[in-house]
XYZ file of C-alpha atoms in Angstrom:
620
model
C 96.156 91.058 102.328
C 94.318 88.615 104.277
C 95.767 85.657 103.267
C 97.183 83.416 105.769
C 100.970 83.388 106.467
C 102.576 80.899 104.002
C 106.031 80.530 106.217
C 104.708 79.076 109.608
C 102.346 76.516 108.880
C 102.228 73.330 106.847
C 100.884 73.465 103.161
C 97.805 71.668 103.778
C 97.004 73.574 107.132
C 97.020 76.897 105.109
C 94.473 75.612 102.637
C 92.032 74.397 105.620
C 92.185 77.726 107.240
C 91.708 79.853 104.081
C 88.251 77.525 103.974
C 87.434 78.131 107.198
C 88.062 82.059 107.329
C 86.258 82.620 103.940
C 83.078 81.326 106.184
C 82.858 84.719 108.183
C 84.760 87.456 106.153
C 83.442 88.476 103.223
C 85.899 87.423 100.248
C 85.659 87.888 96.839
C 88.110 85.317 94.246
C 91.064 86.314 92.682
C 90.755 88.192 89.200
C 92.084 85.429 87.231
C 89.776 83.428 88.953
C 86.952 85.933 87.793
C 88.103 86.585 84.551
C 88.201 82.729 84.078
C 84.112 82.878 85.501
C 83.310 85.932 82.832
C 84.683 84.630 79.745
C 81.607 81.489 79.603
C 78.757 83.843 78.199
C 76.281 80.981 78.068
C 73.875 81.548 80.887
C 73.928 79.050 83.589
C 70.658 77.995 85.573
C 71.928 77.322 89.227
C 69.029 74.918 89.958
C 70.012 72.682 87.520
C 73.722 72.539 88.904
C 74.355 69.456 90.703
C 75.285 69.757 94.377
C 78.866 67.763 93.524
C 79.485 70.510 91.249
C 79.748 72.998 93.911
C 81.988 71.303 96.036
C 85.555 72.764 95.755
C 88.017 70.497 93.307
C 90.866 68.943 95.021
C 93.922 71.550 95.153
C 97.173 69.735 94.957
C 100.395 71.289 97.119
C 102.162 72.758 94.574
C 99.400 74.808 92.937
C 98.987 75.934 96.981
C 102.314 76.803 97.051
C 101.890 78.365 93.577
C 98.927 80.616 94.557
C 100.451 81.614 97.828
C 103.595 83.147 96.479
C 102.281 84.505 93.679
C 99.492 86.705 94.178
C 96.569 86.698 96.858
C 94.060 84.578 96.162
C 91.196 86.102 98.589
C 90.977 89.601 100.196
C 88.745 91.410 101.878
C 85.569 93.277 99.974
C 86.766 96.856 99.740
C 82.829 97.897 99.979
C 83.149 97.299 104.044
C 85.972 100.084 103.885
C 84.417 102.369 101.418
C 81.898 105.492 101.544
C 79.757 107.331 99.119
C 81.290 110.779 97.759
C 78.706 112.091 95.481
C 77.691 110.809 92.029
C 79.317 111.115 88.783
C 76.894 111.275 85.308
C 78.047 110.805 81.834
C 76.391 109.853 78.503
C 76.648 106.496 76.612
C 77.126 107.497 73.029
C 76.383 103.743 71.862
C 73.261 103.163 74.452
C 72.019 106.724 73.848
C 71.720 106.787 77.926
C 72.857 108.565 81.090
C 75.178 106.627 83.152
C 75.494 107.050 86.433
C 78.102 105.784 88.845
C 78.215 106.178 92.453
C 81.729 107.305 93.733
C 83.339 105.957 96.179
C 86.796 106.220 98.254
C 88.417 104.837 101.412
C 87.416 105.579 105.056
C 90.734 104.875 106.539
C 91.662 108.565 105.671
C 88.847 109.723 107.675
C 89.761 107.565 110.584
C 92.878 108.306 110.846
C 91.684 111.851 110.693
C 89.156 112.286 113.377
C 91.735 109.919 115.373
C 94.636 112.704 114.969
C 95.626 115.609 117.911
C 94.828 119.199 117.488
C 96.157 121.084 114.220
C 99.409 122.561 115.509
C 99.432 120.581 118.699
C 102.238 118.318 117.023
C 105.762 118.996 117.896
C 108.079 119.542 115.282
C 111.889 118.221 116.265
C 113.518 119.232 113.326
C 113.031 122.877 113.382
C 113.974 122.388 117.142
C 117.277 120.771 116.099
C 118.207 122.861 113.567
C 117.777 125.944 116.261
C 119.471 124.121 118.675
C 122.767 123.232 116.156
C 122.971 126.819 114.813
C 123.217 127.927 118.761
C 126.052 125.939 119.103
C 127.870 126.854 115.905
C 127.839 130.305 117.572
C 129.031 129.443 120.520
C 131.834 127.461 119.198
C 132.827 130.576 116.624
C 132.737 133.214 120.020
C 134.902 130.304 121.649
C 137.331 130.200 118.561
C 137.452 133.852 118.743
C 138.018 134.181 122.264
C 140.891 131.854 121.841
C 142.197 133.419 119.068
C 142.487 137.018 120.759
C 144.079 135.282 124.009
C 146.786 133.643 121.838
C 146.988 137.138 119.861
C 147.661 139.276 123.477
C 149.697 135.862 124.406
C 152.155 137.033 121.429
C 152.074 140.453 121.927
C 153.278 139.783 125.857
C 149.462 140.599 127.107
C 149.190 144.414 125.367
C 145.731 144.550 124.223
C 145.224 144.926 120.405
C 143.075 149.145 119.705
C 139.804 148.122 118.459
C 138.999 148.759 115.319
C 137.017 151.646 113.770
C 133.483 151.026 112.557
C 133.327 151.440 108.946
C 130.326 153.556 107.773
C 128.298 150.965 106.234
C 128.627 149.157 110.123
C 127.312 152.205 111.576
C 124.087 152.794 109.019
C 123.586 149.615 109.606
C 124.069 149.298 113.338
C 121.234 152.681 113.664
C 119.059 150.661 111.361
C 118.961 147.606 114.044
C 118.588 150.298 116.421
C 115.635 152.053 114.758
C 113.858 148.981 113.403
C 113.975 146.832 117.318
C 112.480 150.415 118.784
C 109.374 150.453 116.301
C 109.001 146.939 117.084
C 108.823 147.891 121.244
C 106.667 150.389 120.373
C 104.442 147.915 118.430
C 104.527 145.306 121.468
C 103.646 147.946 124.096
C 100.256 149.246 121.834
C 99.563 145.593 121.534
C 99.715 144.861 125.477
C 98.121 148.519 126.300
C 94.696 146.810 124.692
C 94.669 143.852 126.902
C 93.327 143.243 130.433
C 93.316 139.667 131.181
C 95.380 137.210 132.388
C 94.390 134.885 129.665
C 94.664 137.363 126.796
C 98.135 138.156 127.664
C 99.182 134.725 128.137
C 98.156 134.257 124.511
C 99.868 137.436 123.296
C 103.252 137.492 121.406
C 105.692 139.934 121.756
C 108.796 140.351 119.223
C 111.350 142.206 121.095
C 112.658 141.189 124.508
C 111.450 144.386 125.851
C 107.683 143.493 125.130
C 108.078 140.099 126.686
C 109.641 141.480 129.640
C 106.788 144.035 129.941
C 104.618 141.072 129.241
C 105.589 139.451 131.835
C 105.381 141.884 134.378
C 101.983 143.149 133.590
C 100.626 139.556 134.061
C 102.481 139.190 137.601
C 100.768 143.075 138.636
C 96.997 141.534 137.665
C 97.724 138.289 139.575
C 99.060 140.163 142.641
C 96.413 142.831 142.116
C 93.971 139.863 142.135
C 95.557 138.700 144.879
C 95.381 141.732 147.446
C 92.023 141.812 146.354
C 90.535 138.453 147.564
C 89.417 137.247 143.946
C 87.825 134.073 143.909
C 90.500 132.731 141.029
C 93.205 134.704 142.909
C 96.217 132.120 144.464
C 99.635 132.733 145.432
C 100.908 129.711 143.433
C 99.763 131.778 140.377
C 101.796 134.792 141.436
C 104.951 132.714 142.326
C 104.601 130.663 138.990
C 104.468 134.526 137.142
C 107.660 135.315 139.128
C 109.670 132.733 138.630
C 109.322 132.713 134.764
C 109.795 136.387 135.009
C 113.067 135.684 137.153
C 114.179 132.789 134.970
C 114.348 135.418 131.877
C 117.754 136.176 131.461
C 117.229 139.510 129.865
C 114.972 140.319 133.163
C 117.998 139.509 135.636
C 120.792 141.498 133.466
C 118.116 144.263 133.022
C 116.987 143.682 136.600
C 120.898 143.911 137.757
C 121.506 147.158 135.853
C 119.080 149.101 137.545
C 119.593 147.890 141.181
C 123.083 148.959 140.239
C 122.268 152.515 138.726
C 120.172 153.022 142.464
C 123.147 152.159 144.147
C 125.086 153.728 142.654
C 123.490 157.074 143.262
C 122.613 156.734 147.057
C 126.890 156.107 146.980
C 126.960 159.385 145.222
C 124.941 161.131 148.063
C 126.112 159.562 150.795
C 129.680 161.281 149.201
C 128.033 164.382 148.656
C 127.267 164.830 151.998
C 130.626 163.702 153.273
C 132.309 166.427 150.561
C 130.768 169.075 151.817
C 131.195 168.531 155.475
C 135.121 167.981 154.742
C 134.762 171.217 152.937
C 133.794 172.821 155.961
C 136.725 171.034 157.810
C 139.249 171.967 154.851
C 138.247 174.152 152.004
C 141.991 173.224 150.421
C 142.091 170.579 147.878
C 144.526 169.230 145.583
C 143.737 169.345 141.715
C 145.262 166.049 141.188
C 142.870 164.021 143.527
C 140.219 165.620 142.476
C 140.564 164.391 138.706
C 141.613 161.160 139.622
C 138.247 160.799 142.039
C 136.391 161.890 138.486
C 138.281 159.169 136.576
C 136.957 156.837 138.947
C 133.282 157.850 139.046
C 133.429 157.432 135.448
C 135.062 153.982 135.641
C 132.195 153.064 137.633
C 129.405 154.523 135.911
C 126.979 152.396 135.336
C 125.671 151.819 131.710
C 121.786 150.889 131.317
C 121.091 148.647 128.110
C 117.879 149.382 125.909
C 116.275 146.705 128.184
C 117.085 148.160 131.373
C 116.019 151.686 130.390
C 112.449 149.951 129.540
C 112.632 148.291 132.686
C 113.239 151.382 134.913
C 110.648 153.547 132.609
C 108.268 150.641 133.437
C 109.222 150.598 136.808
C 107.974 154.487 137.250
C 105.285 154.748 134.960
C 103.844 151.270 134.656
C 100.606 150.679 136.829
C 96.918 151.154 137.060
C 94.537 152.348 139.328
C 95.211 149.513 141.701
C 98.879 150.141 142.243
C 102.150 150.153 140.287
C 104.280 147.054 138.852
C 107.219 148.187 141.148
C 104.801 147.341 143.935
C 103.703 144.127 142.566
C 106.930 143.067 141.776
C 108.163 143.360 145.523
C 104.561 142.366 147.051
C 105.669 139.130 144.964
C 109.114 138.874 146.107
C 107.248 139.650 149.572
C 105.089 136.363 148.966
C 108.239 134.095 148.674
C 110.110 134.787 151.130
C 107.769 134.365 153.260
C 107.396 130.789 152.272
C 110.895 130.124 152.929
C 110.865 127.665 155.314
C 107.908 125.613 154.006
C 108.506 126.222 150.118
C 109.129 122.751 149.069
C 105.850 121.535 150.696
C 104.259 124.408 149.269
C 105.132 123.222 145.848
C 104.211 119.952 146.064
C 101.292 120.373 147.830
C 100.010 124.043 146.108
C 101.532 123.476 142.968
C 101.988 120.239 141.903
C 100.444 121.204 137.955
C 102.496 124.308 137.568
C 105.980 122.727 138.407
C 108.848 122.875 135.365
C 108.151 121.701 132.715
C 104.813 122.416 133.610
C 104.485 125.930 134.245
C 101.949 128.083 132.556
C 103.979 130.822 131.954
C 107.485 129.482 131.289
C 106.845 126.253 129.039
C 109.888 126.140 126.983
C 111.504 123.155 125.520
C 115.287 121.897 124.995
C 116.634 118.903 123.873
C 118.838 117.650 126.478
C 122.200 116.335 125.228
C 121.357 112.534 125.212
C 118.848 113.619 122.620
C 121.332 116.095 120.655
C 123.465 112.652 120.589
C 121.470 110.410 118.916
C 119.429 113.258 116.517
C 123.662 114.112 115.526
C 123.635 110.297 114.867
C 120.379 110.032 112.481
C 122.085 112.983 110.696
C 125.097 110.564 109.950
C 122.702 107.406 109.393
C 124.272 105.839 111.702
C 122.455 102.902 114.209
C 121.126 103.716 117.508
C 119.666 101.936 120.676
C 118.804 103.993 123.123
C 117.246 102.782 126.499
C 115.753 106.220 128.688
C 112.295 105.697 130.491
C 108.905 106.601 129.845
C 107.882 110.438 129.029
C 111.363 111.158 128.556
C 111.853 112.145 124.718
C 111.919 109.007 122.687
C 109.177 110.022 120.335
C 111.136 112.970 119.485
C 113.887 111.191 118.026
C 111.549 108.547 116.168
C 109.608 111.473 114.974
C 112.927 112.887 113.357
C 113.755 109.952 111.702
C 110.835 109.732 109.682
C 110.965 113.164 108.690
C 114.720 113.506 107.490
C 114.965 110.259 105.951
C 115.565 110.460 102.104
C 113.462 107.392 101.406
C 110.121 105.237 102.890
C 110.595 104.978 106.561
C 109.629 101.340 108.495
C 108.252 102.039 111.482
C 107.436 98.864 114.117
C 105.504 98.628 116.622
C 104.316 95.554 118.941
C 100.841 95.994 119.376
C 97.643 97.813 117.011
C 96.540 100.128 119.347
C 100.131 101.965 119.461
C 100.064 101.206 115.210
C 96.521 103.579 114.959
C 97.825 106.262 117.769
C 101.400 106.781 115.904
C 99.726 106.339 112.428
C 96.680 109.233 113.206
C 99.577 111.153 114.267
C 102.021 110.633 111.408
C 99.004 111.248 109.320
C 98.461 114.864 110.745
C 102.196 115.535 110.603
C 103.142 114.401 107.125
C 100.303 114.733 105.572
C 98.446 111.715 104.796
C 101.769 109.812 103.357
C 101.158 106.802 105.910
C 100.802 103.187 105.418
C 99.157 101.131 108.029
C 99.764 97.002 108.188
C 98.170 94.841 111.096
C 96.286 91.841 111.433
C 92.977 93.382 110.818
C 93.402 95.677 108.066
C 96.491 97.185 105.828
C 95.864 100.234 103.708
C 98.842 102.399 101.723
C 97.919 105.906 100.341
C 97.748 105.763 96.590
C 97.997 109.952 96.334
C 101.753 109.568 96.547
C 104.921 107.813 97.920
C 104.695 106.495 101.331
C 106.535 108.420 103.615
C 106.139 105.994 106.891
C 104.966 102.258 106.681
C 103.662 101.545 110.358
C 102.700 98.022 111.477
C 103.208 94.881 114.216
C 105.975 92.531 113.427
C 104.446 89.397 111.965
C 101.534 91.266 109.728
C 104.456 93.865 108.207
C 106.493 90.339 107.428
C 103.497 88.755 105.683
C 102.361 92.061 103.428
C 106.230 93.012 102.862
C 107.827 89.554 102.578
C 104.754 88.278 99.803
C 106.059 88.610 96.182
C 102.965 89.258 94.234
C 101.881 90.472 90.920
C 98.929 92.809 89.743
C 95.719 92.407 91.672
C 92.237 94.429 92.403
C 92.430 97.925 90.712
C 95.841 97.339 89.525
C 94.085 94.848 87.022
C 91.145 96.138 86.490
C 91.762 100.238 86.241
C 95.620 100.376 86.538
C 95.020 102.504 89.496
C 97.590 101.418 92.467
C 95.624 99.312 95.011
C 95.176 100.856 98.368
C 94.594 97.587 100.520
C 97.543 95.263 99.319
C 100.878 96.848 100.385
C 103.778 96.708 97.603
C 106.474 94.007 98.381
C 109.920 94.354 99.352
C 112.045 95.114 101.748
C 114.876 97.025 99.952
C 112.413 100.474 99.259
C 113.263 101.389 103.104
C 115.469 104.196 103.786
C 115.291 103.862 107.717
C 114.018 101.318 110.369
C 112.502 102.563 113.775
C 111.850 99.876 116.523
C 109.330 101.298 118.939
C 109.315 99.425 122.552
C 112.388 96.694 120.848
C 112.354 94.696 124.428
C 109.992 92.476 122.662
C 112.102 90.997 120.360
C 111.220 88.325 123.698
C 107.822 88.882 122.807
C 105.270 86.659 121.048
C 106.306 88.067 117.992
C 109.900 88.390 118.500
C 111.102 85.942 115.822
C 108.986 87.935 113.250
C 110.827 91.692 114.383
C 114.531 89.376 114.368
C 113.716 88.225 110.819
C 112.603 92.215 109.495
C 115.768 93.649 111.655
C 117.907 90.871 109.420
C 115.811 91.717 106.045
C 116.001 95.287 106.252
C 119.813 96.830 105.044
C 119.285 100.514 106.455
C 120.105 102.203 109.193
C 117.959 102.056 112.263
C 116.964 103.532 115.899
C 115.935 101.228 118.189
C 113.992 102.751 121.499
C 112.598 100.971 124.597
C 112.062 101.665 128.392
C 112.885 98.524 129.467
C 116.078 97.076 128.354
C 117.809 95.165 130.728
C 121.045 94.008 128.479
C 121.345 96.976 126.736
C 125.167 96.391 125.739
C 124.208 92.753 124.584
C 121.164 94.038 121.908
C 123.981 97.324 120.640
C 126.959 94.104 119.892
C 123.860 92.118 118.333
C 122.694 94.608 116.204
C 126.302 95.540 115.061
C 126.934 91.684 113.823
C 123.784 92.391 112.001
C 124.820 95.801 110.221
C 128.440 94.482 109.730
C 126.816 91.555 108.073
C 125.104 93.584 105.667
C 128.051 95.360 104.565
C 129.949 92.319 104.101
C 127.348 90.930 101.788
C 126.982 94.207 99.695
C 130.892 95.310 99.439
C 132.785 94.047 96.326
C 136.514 93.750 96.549
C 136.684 96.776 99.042
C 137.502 97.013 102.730
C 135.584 98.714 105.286
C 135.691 99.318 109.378
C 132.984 97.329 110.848
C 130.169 100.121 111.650
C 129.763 100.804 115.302
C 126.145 101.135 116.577
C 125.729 103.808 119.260
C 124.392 103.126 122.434
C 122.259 105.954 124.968
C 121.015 105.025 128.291
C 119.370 107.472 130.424
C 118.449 107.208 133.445
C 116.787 110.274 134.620
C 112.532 110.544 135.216
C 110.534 113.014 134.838
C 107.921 111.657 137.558
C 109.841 108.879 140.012
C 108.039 105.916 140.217
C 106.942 104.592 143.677
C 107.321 100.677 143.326
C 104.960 98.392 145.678
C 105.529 94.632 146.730
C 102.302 92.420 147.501
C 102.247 91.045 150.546
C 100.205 88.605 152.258
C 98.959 88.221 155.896
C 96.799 85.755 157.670
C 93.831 87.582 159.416
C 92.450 85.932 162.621
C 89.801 83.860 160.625
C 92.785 82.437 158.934
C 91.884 83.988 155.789
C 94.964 85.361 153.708
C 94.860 88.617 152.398
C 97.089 90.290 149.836
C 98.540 94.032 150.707
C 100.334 96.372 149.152
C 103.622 98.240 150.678
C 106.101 100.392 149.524
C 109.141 99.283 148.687
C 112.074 101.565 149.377
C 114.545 101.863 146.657
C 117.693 100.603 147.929
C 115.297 97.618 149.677
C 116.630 95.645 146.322
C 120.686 96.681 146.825
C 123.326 95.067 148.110
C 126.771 96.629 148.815
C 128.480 94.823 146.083
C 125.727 96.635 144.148
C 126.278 100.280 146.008
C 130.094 99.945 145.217
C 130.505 98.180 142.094
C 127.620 99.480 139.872
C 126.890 103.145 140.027
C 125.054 103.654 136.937
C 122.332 101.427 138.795
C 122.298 103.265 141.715
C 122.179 107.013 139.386
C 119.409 105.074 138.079
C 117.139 104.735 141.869
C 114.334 106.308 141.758
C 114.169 107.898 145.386
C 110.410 108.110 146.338
């Protein structure tokens, strides 16, 4: 709608402003207006219309005030929004002609299409969450078991319970596991034998932990290869960023382990083999007993290679090429770091500043830190949330998650246009075109089907939302739902997200206070900057509590607590600067900018009393 707020300005203001907009944007009048126009049929000659006729008739306040709250009386011409998409012809039975009608359909679509990221470039959190919340139901049920079998042995004065026998159902399938992970190896190894590029093989997905190992290791053998070769694209920070996601595989180190201890293992068996048969010399006499109690020992000690470990040490003597062998990459690698020992830190920030966690090439892998596990457990719940954490930290995540497990419409606020259009393109991609965009300039709702995200600035949501309006534009004229005037209400919202929600002290504060009091949902409130954190969680609280002591009848209820997250922790520190200005020998002033140490701000009251400050320094 482009109709001028009716609830800041006085009556006769908002009439003088709708005159002086219609100047420049092109309107078009209301339907009842134009319905009113159509229904003369005598034809009208506009020369001989007298120039007092076509001055506007007075308006009194009331029909203002009528108008206003009723339906919109101008809008803007949906022809500047619109684009051609073919023709359609059909035949006039009455006329005996061809019709033809030019169709046409919105170009916000579009816009927010070209605008969107990459197909498959956005993160999904949910499937992330859901991963993340079945790992930890397993690790809770091998803790409950674990516990269970201690207070079991606990009973039974520490005698350990006989294992049971496998049943044979266990065993078929326990060899089907077996047979089905070592066609899938064998699948991942074909797969890797046909490529010869870093790049390819970066690419490349493996299914069993053995391929990715292998993987792994055949990309750290070309780098290294590269390497000892003087290739132009050759570096040692892409060898060490290969070995440490190689290292930083926990199948690698148990598999890794194994085998160092199967090599051991045998040089000790030598090394007694040699002493044996020299004592044999000495003595040939031996007692029987030792002898099987020295076996029941070796045995003890044996050392058991897993699947991966067996793939490891056949890759360890077979793997290569005709430039050397992945044992001798592996330790020409190994080679490469410790001999950057003393100067590895510099190294890394001066060598590898791109390829440093989380941005490694080789070892990008994501997980939700437990602040964020917090507050997705709380959305689950519908229960409030501010949380405070700094930029590039993980607060689109759990917006993003909001407005995909909400049951209902979710309203999503934002303070300025330019973060409305980035969040909107995206939301577009992500759920499919079910996005409805409100600013100042423009407001368009899909009419395909129900809105799953309404996205907008503070006071232009209020106006669209807050109006209580009728039928207007196609909803008159073809019953079709009208794309450019949003539907009213704020009861149809199922969650409310409050992006950047420090500037409820912004210029359009008092709008965001009066949708955070309108809307009776649940909501997650996110910002970088919030200085009084504990303040905005007790406010929002009177708010919710408010709400449920306006919609409870004759029932009691706890007053719902809203859950407050700070975090603290950057991803890149910030280096703050103070301007400073000196007077040069002209006596001209001139500004400069210094660093400013962290603790330049602290006092010791400060050092003592407040740690979560000082865990929140950013030491540059």
């Amino acid at each position: 709608s482009a109709a001028p707020p009716q609830h800041h300005y006085p009556i006769k203001k908002q009439a003088r402003e709708a005159s002086v907009v219609s100047q420049f944007m092109s309107f078009v009048p209301a339907p009842q207006q134009a319905n009113a126009a159509s229904t003369n049929n005598a034809p009208v000659n506009s020369a001989q219309v007298p120039a007092a006729a076509n001055a506007e008739a007075p308006i009194s306040d009331q029909e203002i005030l009528f108008k206003m709250r009723t339906f919109d009386v101008f809008w803007v011409d949906k022809g500047a929004l619109m684009y051609k998409d073919g023709i359609a012809k059909s035949f006039d039975k009455e006329t005996r002609k061809a019709v033809v009608v030019t169709k046409q359909k919105s170009s916000i679509p579009l816009i927010l299409r070209d605008m969107a990221p990459p197909e498959g470039t956005i993160f999904d959190p949910a499937r992330k969450w859901e991963e993340e919340k079945e790992l930890r139901r397993q690790t809770q049920f091998k803790e409950d078991e674990e516990l269970a079998e201690a207070t079991k042995q606990a009973k039974k004065g520490g005698k350990k319970s006989k294992e049971k026998k496998q049943s044979t159902a266990e065993k078929i399938k326990e060899s089907n596991a077996e047979q089905k992970d070592l066609k899938d190896h064998q699948r991942d190894l074909q797969k890797l034998s046909n490529l010869k590029s870093l790049k390819a093989l970066q690419e490349a997905g493996c299914e069993t932990t053995g391929g990715k190992i292998h993987r792994m290791i055949k990309m750290l053998h070309l780098a290294v290869s590269d390497l000892r070769q003087g290739a132009v694209h050759a570096s040692e920070a892409e060898v060490l960023d290969i070995l440490w996601a190689l290292e930083e595989m926990p199948a690698f180190k148990v598999a890794d382990q194994l085998v160092s201890a199967e090599k051991a293992q045998k040089k000790e068996e030598k090394s007694g083999d040699k002493d044996k048969k020299k004592d044999k010399k000495k003595d040939k006499k031996k007692d029987s007993k030792k002898e099987k109690q020295d076996s029941k020992v070796a045995e003890k000690k044996k050392v058991n290679l897993t699947p991966e470990a067996q793939a490891l040490k056949s890759l360890f003597k077979e793997g290569g090429d005709s430039r050397g062998t992945y044992k001798d990459s592996l330790k020409h690698a190994r080679k490469v770091m410790t001999g950057k020992d003393k100067n590895l830190i510099s190294f890394q920030l001066t060598e590898m500043a791109d390829r440093l966690p989380p941005l490694s090439r080789y070892n990008r892998k994501f997980k939700l830190e437990d602040w964020q596990c917090t507050i997705l457990g709380a959305i689950d719940d519908r229960r409030s949330a501010v949380v405070c954490a700094p930029t590039s930290s993980g607060k689109t995540l759990l917006s993003t998650y909001t407005c995909k497990s909400a049951s209902g419409t979710v309203l999503f606020v934002l303070p300025s246009e330019v973060l409305v259009w980035q969040i909107a393109a995206t939301y577009y991609e992500f759920f499919k075109g079910n996005v409805t965009i409100c600013t100042d300039q423009i407001t368009f709702q899909e009419i395909t089907g129900e809105a799953q995200v309404y996205i907008g600035t503070p006071r232009a949501l209020e106006k669209s939302i807050n109006k209580v309006r009728g039928c207007a534009g196609q909803e008159m004229t073809k019953g079709e739902k009208e794309f450019m005037i949003l539907d009213g209400g704020f009861g149809q919202f199922d969650y409310l997200v409050l992006d950047e929600v420090h500037t409820l002290n912004g210029p359009e504060g008092d709008a965001l206070q009066r949708i955070i009091k309108a809307c009776n949902c649940p909501f997650l409130a996110l910002s970088a900057t919030i200085g009084n954190a504990s303040q905005l969680r007790d406010w929002f609280g009177s708010v919710l509590n408010t709400h449920n002591e306006v919609t409870m009848i004759d029932a009691s209820s706890k007053p719902e607590e809203v859950v407050l997250q700070e975090y603290f922790a950057r991803f890149i520190n910030l280096q703050r600067y103070v301007v400073t200005e000196i007077e040069g020998k002209d006596g001209s002033i001139k500004t400069k900018l210094v660093k400013l140490h962290p603790v330049a701000a602290m006092t010791p009251t400060r050092l003592i009393e407040q740690p979560d400050l000082v865990a929140g320094l950013s030491m540059t």
